Short mmCIF file of C-alpha atoms in Angstrom, two decimals:
data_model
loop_
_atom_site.label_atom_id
_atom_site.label_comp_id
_atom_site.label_asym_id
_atom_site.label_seq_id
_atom_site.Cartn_x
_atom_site.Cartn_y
_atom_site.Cartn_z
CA UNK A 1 49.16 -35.70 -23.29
CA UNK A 2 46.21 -34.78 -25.47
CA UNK A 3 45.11 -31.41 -26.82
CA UNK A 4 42.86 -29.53 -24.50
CA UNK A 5 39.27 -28.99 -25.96
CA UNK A 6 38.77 -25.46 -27.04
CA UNK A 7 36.27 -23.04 -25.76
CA UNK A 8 33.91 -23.36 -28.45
CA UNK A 9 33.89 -27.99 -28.07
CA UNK A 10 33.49 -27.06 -24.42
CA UNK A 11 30.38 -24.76 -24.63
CA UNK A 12 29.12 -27.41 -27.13
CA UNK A 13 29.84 -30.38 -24.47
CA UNK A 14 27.99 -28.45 -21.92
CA UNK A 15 25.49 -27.73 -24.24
CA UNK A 16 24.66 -31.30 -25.32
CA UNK A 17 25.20 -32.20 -21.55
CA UNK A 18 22.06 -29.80 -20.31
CA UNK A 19 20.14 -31.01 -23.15
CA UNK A 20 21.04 -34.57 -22.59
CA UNK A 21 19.47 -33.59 -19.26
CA UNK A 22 16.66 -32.05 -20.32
CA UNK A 23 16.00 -34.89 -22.34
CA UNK A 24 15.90 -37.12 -19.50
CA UNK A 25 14.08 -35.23 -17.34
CA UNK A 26 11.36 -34.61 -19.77
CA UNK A 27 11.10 -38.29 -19.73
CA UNK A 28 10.57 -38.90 -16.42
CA UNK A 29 8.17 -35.97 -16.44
CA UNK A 30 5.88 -37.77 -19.30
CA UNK A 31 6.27 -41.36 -17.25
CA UNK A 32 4.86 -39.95 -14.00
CA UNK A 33 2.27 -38.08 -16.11
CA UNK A 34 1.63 -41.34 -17.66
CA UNK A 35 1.92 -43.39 -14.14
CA UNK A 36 -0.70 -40.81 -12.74
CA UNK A 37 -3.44 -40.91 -15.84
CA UNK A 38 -3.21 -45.00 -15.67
CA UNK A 39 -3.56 -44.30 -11.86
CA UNK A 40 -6.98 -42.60 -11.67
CA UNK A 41 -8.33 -44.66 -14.75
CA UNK A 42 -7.96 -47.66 -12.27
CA UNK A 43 -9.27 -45.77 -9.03
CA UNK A 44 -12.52 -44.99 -11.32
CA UNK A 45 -12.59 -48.57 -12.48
CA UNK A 46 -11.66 -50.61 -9.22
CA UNK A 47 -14.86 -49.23 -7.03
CA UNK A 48 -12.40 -46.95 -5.03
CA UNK A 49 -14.14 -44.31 -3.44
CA UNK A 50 -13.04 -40.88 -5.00
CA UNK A 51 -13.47 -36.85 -3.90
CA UNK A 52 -16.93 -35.84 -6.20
CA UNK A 53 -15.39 -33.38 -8.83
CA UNK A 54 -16.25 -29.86 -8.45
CA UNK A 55 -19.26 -28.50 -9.95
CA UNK A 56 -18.51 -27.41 -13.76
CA UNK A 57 -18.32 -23.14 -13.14
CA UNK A 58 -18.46 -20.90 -16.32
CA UNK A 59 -15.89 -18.42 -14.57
CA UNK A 60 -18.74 -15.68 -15.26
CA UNK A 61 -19.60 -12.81 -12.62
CA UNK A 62 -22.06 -9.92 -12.19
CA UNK A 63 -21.04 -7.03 -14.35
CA UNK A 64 -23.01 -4.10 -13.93
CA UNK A 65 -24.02 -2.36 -17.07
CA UNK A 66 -21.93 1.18 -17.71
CA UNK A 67 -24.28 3.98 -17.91
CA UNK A 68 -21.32 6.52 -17.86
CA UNK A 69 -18.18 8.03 -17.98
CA UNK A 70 -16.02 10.23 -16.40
CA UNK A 71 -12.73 11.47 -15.74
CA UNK A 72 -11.49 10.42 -11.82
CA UNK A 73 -10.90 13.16 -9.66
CA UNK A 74 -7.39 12.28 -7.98
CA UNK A 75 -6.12 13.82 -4.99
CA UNK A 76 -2.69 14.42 -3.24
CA UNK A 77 -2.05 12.95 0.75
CA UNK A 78 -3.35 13.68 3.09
CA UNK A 79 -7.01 14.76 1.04
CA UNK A 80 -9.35 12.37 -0.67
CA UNK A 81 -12.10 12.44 -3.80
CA UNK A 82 -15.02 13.31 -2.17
CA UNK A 83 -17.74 10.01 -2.07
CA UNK A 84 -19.51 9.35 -5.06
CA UNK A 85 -22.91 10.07 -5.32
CA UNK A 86 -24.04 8.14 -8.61
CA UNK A 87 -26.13 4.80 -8.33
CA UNK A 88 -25.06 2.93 -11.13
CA UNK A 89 -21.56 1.90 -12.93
CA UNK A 90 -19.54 4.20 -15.25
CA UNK A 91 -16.98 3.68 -17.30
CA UNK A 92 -13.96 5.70 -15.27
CA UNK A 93 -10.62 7.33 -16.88
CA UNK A 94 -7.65 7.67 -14.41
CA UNK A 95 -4.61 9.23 -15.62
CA UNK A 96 -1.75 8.98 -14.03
CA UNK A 97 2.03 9.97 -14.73
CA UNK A 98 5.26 8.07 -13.18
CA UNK A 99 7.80 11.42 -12.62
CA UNK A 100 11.27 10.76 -11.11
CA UNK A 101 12.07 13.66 -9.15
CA UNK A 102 14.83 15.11 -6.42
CA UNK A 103 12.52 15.40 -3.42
CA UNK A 104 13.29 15.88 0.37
CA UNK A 105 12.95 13.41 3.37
CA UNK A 106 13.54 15.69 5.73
CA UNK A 107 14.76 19.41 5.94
CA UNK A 108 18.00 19.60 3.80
CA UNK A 109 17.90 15.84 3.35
CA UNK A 110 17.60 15.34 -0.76
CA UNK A 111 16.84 11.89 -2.35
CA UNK A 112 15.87 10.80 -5.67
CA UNK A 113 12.11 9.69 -4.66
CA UNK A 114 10.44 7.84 -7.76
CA UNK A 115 6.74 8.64 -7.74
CA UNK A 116 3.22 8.17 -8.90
CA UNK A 117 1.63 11.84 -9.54
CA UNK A 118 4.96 13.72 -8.66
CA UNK A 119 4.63 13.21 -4.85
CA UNK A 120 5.13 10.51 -2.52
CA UNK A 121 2.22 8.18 -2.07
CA UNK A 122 0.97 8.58 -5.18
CA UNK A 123 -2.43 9.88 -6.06
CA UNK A 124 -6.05 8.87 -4.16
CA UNK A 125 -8.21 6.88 -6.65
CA UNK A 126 -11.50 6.83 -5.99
CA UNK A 127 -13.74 4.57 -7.94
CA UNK A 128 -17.42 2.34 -7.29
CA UNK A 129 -18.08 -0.97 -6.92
CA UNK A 130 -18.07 -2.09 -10.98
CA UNK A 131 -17.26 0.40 -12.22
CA UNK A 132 -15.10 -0.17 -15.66
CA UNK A 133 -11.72 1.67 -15.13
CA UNK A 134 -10.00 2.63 -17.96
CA UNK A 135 -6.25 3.26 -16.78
CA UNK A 136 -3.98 5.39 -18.77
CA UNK A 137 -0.03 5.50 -17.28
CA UNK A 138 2.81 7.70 -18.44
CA UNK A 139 6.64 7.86 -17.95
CA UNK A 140 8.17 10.94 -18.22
CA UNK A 141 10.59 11.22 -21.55
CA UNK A 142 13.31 12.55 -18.76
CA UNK A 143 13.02 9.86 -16.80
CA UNK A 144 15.64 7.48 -16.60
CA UNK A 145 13.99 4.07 -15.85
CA UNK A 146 11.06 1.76 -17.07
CA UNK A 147 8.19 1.63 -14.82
CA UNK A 148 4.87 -0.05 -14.37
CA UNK A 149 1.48 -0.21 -12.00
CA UNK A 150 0.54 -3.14 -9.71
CA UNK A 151 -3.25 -1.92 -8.28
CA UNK A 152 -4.47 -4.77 -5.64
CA UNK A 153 -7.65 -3.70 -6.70
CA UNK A 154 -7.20 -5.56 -10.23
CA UNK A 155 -8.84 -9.17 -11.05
CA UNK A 156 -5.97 -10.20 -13.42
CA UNK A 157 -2.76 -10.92 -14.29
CA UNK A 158 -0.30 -8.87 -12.67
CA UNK A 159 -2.77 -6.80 -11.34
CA UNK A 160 -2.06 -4.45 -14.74
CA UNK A 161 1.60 -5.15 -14.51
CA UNK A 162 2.33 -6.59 -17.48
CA UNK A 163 -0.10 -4.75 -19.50
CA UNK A 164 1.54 -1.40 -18.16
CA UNK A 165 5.10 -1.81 -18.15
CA UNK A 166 6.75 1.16 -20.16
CA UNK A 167 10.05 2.77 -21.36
CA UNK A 168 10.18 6.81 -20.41
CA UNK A 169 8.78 8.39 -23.07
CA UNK A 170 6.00 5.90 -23.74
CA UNK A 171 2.52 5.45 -22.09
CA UNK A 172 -0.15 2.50 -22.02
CA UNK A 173 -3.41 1.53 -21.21
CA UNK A 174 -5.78 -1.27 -19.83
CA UNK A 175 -8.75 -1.54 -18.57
CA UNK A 176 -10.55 -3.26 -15.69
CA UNK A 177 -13.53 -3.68 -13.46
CA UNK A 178 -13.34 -2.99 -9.79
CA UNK A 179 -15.48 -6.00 -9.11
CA UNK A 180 -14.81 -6.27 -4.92
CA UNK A 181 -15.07 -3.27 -2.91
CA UNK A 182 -12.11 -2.37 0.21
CA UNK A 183 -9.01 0.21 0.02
CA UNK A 184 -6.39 -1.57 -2.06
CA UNK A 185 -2.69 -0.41 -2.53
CA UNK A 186 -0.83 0.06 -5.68
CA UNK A 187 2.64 -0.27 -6.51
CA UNK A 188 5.33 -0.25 -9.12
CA UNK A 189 6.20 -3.57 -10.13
CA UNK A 190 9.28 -3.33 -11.95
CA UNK A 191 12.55 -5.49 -11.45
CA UNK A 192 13.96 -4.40 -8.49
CA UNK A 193 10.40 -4.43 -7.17
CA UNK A 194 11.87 -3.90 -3.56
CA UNK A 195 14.29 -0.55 -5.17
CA UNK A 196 10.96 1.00 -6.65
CA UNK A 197 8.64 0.69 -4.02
CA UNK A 198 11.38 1.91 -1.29
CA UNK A 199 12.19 4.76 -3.59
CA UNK A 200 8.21 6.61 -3.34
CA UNK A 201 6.14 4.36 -5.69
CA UNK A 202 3.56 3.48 -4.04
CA UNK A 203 -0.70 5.00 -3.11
CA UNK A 204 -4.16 3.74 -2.91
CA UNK A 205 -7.13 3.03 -4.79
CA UNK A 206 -10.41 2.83 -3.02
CA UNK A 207 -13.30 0.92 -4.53
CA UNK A 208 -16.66 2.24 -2.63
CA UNK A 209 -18.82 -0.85 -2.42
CA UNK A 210 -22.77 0.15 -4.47
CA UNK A 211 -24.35 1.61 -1.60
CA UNK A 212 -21.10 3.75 -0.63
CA UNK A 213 -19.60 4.13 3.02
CA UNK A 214 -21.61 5.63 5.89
CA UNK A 215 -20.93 9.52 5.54
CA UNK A 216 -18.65 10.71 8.36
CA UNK A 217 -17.31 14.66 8.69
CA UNK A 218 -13.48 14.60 7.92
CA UNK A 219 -11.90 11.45 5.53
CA UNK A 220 -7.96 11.86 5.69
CA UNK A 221 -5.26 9.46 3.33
CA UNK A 222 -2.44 8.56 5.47
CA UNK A 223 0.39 6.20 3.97
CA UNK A 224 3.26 5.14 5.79
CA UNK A 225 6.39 3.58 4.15
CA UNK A 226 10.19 3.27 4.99
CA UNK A 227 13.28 4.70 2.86
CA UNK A 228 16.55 3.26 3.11
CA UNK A 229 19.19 5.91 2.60
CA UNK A 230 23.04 5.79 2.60
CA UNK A 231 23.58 8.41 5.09
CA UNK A 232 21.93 7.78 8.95
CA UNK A 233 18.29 9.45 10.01
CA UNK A 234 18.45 13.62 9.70
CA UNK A 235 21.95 13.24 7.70
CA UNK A 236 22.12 16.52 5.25
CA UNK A 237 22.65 16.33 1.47
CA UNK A 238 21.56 14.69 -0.95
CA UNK A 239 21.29 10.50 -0.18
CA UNK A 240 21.16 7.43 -2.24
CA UNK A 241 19.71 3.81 -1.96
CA UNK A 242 20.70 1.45 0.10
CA UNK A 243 20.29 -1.90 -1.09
CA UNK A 244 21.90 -3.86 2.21
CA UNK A 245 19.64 -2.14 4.46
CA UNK A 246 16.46 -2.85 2.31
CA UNK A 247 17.32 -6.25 2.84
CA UNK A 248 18.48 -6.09 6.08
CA UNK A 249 15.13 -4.17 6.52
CA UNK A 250 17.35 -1.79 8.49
CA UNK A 251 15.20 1.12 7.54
CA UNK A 252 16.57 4.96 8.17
CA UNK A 253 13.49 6.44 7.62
CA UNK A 254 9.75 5.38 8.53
CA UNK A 255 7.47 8.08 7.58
CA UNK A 256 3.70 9.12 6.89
CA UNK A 257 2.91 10.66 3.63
CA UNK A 258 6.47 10.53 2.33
CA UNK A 259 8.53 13.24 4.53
CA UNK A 260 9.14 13.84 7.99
CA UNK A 261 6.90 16.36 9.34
CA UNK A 262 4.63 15.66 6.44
CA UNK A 263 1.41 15.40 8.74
CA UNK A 264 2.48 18.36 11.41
CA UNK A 265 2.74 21.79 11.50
CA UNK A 266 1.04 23.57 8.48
CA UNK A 267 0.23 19.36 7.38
CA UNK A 268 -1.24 18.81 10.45
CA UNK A 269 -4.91 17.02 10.40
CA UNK A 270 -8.02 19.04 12.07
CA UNK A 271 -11.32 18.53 13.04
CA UNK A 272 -14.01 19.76 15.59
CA UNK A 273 -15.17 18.21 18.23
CA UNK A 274 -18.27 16.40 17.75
CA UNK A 275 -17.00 15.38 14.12
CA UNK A 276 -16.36 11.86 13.05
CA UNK A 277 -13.28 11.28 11.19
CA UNK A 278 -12.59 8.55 8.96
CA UNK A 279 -8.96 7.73 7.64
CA UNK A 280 -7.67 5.52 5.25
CA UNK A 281 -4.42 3.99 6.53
CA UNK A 282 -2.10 2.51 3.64
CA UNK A 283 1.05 0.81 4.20
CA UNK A 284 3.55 0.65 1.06
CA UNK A 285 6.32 -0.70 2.68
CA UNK A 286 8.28 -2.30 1.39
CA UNK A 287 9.15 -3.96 4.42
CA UNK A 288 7.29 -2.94 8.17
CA UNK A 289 4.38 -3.98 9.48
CA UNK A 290 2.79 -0.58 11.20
CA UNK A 291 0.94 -0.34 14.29
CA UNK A 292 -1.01 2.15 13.60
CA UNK A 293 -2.44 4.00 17.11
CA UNK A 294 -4.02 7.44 17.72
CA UNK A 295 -2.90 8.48 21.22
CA UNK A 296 -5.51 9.99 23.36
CA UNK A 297 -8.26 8.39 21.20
CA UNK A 298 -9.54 5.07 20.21
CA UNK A 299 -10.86 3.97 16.81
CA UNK A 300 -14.98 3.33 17.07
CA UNK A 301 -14.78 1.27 13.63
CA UNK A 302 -12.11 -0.75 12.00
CA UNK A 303 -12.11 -2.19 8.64
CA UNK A 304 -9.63 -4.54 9.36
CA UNK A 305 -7.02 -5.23 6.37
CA UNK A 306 -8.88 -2.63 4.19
CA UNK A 307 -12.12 -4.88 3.52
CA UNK A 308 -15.29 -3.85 3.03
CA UNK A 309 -17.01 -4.82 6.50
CA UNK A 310 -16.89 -2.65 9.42
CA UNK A 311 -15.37 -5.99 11.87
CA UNK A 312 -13.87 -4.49 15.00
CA UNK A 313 -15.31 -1.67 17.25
CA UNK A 314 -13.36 0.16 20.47
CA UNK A 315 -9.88 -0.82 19.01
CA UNK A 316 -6.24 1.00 20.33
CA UNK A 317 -4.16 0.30 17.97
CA UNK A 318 -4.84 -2.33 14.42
CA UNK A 319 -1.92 -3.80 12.25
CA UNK A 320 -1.24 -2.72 8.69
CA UNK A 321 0.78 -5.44 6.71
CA UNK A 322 2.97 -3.43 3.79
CA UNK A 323 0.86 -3.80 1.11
CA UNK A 324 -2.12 -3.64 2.92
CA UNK A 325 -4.57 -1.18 4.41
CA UNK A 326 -7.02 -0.55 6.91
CA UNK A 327 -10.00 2.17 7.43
CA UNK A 328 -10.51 3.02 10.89
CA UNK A 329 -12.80 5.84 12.19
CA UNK A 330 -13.86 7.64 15.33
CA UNK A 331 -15.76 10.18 16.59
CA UNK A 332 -13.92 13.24 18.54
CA UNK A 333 -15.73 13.97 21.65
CA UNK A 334 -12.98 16.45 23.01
CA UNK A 335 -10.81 19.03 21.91
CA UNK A 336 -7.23 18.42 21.86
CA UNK A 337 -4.02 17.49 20.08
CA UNK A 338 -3.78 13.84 18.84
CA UNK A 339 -0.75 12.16 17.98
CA UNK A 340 -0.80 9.62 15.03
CA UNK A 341 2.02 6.90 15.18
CA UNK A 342 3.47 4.39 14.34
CA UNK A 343 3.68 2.29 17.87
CA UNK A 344 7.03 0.40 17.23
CA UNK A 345 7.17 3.60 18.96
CA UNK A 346 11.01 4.26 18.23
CA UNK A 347 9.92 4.44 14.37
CA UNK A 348 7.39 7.09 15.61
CA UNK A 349 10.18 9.26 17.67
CA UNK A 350 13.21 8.43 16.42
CA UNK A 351 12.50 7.44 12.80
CA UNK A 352 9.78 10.08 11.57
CA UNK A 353 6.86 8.05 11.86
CA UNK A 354 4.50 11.16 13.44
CA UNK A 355 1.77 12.67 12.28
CA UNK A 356 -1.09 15.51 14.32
CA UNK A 357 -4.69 15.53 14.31
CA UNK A 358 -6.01 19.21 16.39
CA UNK A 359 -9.29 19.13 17.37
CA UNK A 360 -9.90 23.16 18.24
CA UNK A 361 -13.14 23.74 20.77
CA UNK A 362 -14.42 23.97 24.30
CA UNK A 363 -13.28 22.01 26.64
CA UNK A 364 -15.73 19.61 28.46
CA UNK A 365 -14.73 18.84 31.99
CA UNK A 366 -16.79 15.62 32.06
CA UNK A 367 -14.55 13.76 29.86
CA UNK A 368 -11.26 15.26 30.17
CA UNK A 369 -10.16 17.83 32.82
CA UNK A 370 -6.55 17.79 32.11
CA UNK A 371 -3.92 18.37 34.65
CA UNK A 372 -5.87 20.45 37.85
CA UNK A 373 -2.73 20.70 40.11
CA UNK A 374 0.58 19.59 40.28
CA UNK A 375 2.11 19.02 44.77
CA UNK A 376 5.00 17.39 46.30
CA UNK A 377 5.10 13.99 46.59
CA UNK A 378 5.50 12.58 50.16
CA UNK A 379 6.21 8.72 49.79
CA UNK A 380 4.83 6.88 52.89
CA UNK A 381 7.37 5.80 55.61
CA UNK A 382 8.32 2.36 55.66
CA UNK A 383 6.73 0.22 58.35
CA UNK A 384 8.87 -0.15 61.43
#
C-alpha cells in the first residue's frame, strides 16, 4: 500500500484542483463572451432588425445651488422638527451617535436595545428637497460592536453604508443630496443586518419636497418594529436575542416607538377637535408587514409607501412594508379616545402593538351620540 498524502500535498491538490477549475471556467466565460460579440456583429451586419439603443444620458440631475447651512434639529418619537420654512437649498449637518444601552420593553422587562440617538427609533431627520446633507455618525468608545447607517433617502452606494461603517470609538462622515422627496427609513447595516435592526436600530428621515407639505395642526412620528427575546411576551428580567425566532419571524414583541405602553398613558397622542393631524408611520421591522388602522377614525389622506403624492383619500386601514413608510392624515371632527394599532390585531392586544390618540372637547351629538340606553333583549319567537 502506498503512503497517504500529507495534509499540506492535500491542501495543495485541492488547491490546484479549484484553480484548475477556475481556469476552465474562465474559459468558457471568455468563449461565450466571444460567441456573443461575434453574435451581434452579425445581427448588425445581416439586416436583422435590432431594439434602437437607448439615448446616450450624461447621468446628470438638477442640483440646486446651497445658499446655506445649518445644524438639523433632531427629535425623539413620538415629536417631529417643525416644517422648514426656507425657499432654497442648504447645506445641512446631522449628527448622530450609535449608543448601546440596557433599555426596557416592557415594565421590568430589560434588553440590550442597540440604538440611533440613545432611544429606540432613532432620531427624526428633517431635511428639504436638495438639500446637501452632510452626515456625521459616532460609536460610542463603550460600545461593544461596529456599526453603520443605511438612510433610504441616499442616491448611492449602500445608501452611506459603506462610507459609514465604524469601530466604537471612531466616527465618519459623508455627504449627500436628498434629491427625491417622501419619508424614508434608516437602518444599521452591519453583518447580522437582521440582529441590528431587531435589536432598536432603526428611525426616519423625511425629505420635504421644495414647496413643503400642506400645514396641518398636530404631526406625530410613530415607528413600529418587532423584538425577538428569549423569554415569552411580559417575561421579567433582563432578555437576550433570539436568533431562531427572528428567522422563524416568531416575534415576542411588536411595538410602537420601541416599548410597550410607549404611546399611552403619560405617551399618549392629543389633539382637539377640529385639528388635523398628520403622522408619519415608519415600519423598521425587521420582519412584519403592519396594518396600520386608527379605530374610530379614518385617514382623509394617504401617502401611500411614504411618497411624495397625496394618492388615496377615505382609507381604514394602509399597509406599511418593514422598511417602508407611509404619511396618513385626518381631520378630528369629535372628541374621543382613539386607538392606534396594529390590525393583525393579536400583535395590537396581545403583542404590544397599541398606541392612544385623546381628542379632549365638546361633544357633538350630530356625529356621535355614544351609547343613549342600554334594555333587555327580547329575541322574537320562532314562527309556529
Amino acid at each position: 500500500m502506498g503512503r497517504a498524502p500529507s495534509p499540506l500535498s492535500t491542501i495543495l491538490i485541492k488547491a490546484m484542483t479549484a484553480r484548475r477549475r477556475r481556469s476552465i471556467s474562465l474559459t468558457l466565460a471568455s468563449i461565450v463572451g466571444l460567441l456573443t460579440v461575434v453574435f451581434l456583429l452579425v445581427g448588425s451586419r445581416s439586416g436583422t432588425p435590432r431594439a434602437a439603443a437607448p439615448a446616450p444620458h450624461d447621468g446628470s440631475v438638477y442640483l440646486p445651488e446651497i445658499e446655506g447651512e445649518e445644524v438639523a434639529v433632531l427629535t425623539s418619537a413620538p415629536d417631529v422638527p417643525p416644517p422648514i420654512t426656507r425657499d432654497f437649498a442648504a447645506r445641512v449637518q446631522v449628527n448622530l451617535e450609535v449608543v448601546e444601552k440596557i433599555g426596557e420593553l416592557a415594565d421590568g422587562v430589560e434588553y440590550d436595545i442597540w440604538t440611533f440617538g440613545g432611544e429606540v427609533p432613532g432620531k427624526f431627520i428633517r431635511v428639504r428637497e436638495g438639500d446637501l446633507v452632510e452626515f456625521h455618525l459616532q460609536n460610542h468608545p463603550d460600545n461593544m460592536f461596529p456599526h453603520n447607517i443605511d438612510l433610504h433617502a441616499v442616491t448611492g452606494t449602500g445608501g452611506g453604508a459603506e462610507a459609514s461603517l465604524i469601530v466604537p470609538g471612531k466616527q465618519a462622515h459623508f455627504a449627500f443630496r436628498a434629491l427625491k422627496p417622501g419619508l424614508y427609513v434608516y437602518h444599521c447595516a452591519t453583518a447580522p443586518v437582521g440582529m441590528h435592526i431587531a435589536n432598536g436600530m432603526y428611525g426616519m428621515i423625511l425629505v420635504e419636497p421644495r414647496d413643503g407639505l400642506p400645514p396641518v395642526d398636530k404631526e406625530y412620528f410613530v415607528m413600529q418594529s418587532e423584538f425577538y427575546t428569549t423569554g415569552r411576551f411580559n417575561e421579567r428580567g433582563m432578555q437576550g436575542f433570539d436568533m431562531a425566532k427572528a428567522v422563524r419571524e416568531d416575534a415576542e414583541y411588536v411595538l410602537f416607538n420601541g416599548r410597550v405602553g410607549a404611546l399611552t398613558g403619560e405617551g399618549a397622542l392629543f389633539a382637539q377637535p377640529g385639528e388635523t393631524v398628520r403622522l408619519f408611520v415608519g415600519n423598521g421591522g425587521p420582519n412584519l408587514t403592519s396594518s396600520f388602522h386608527v379605530i374610530g377614525e379614518i385617514f382623509d389622506t394617504v401617502y401611500e409607501e411614504g411618497g411624495s403624492l397625496p394618492n388615496q383619500q377615505n382609507v381604514q386601514t394602509t399597509s406599511v412594508p418593514p422598511g417602508g413608510s407611509s404619511i396618513v392624515q385626518f381631520k378630528l371632527d369629535a372628541p374621543g379616545r382613539y386607538t392606534l394599532v396594529d390590525h393583525a390585531i393579536f400583535r395590537a392586544f396581545n403583542k404590544g402593538a397599541v398606541g392612544i390618540l385623546n381628542v379632549d372637547g365638546e361633544e357633538n351629538g350630530d356625529l356621535f351620540s355614544g351609547q343613549i340606553s342600554v334594555s333587555d333583549y327580547y329575541p322574537p319567537e320562532p314562527p309556529l
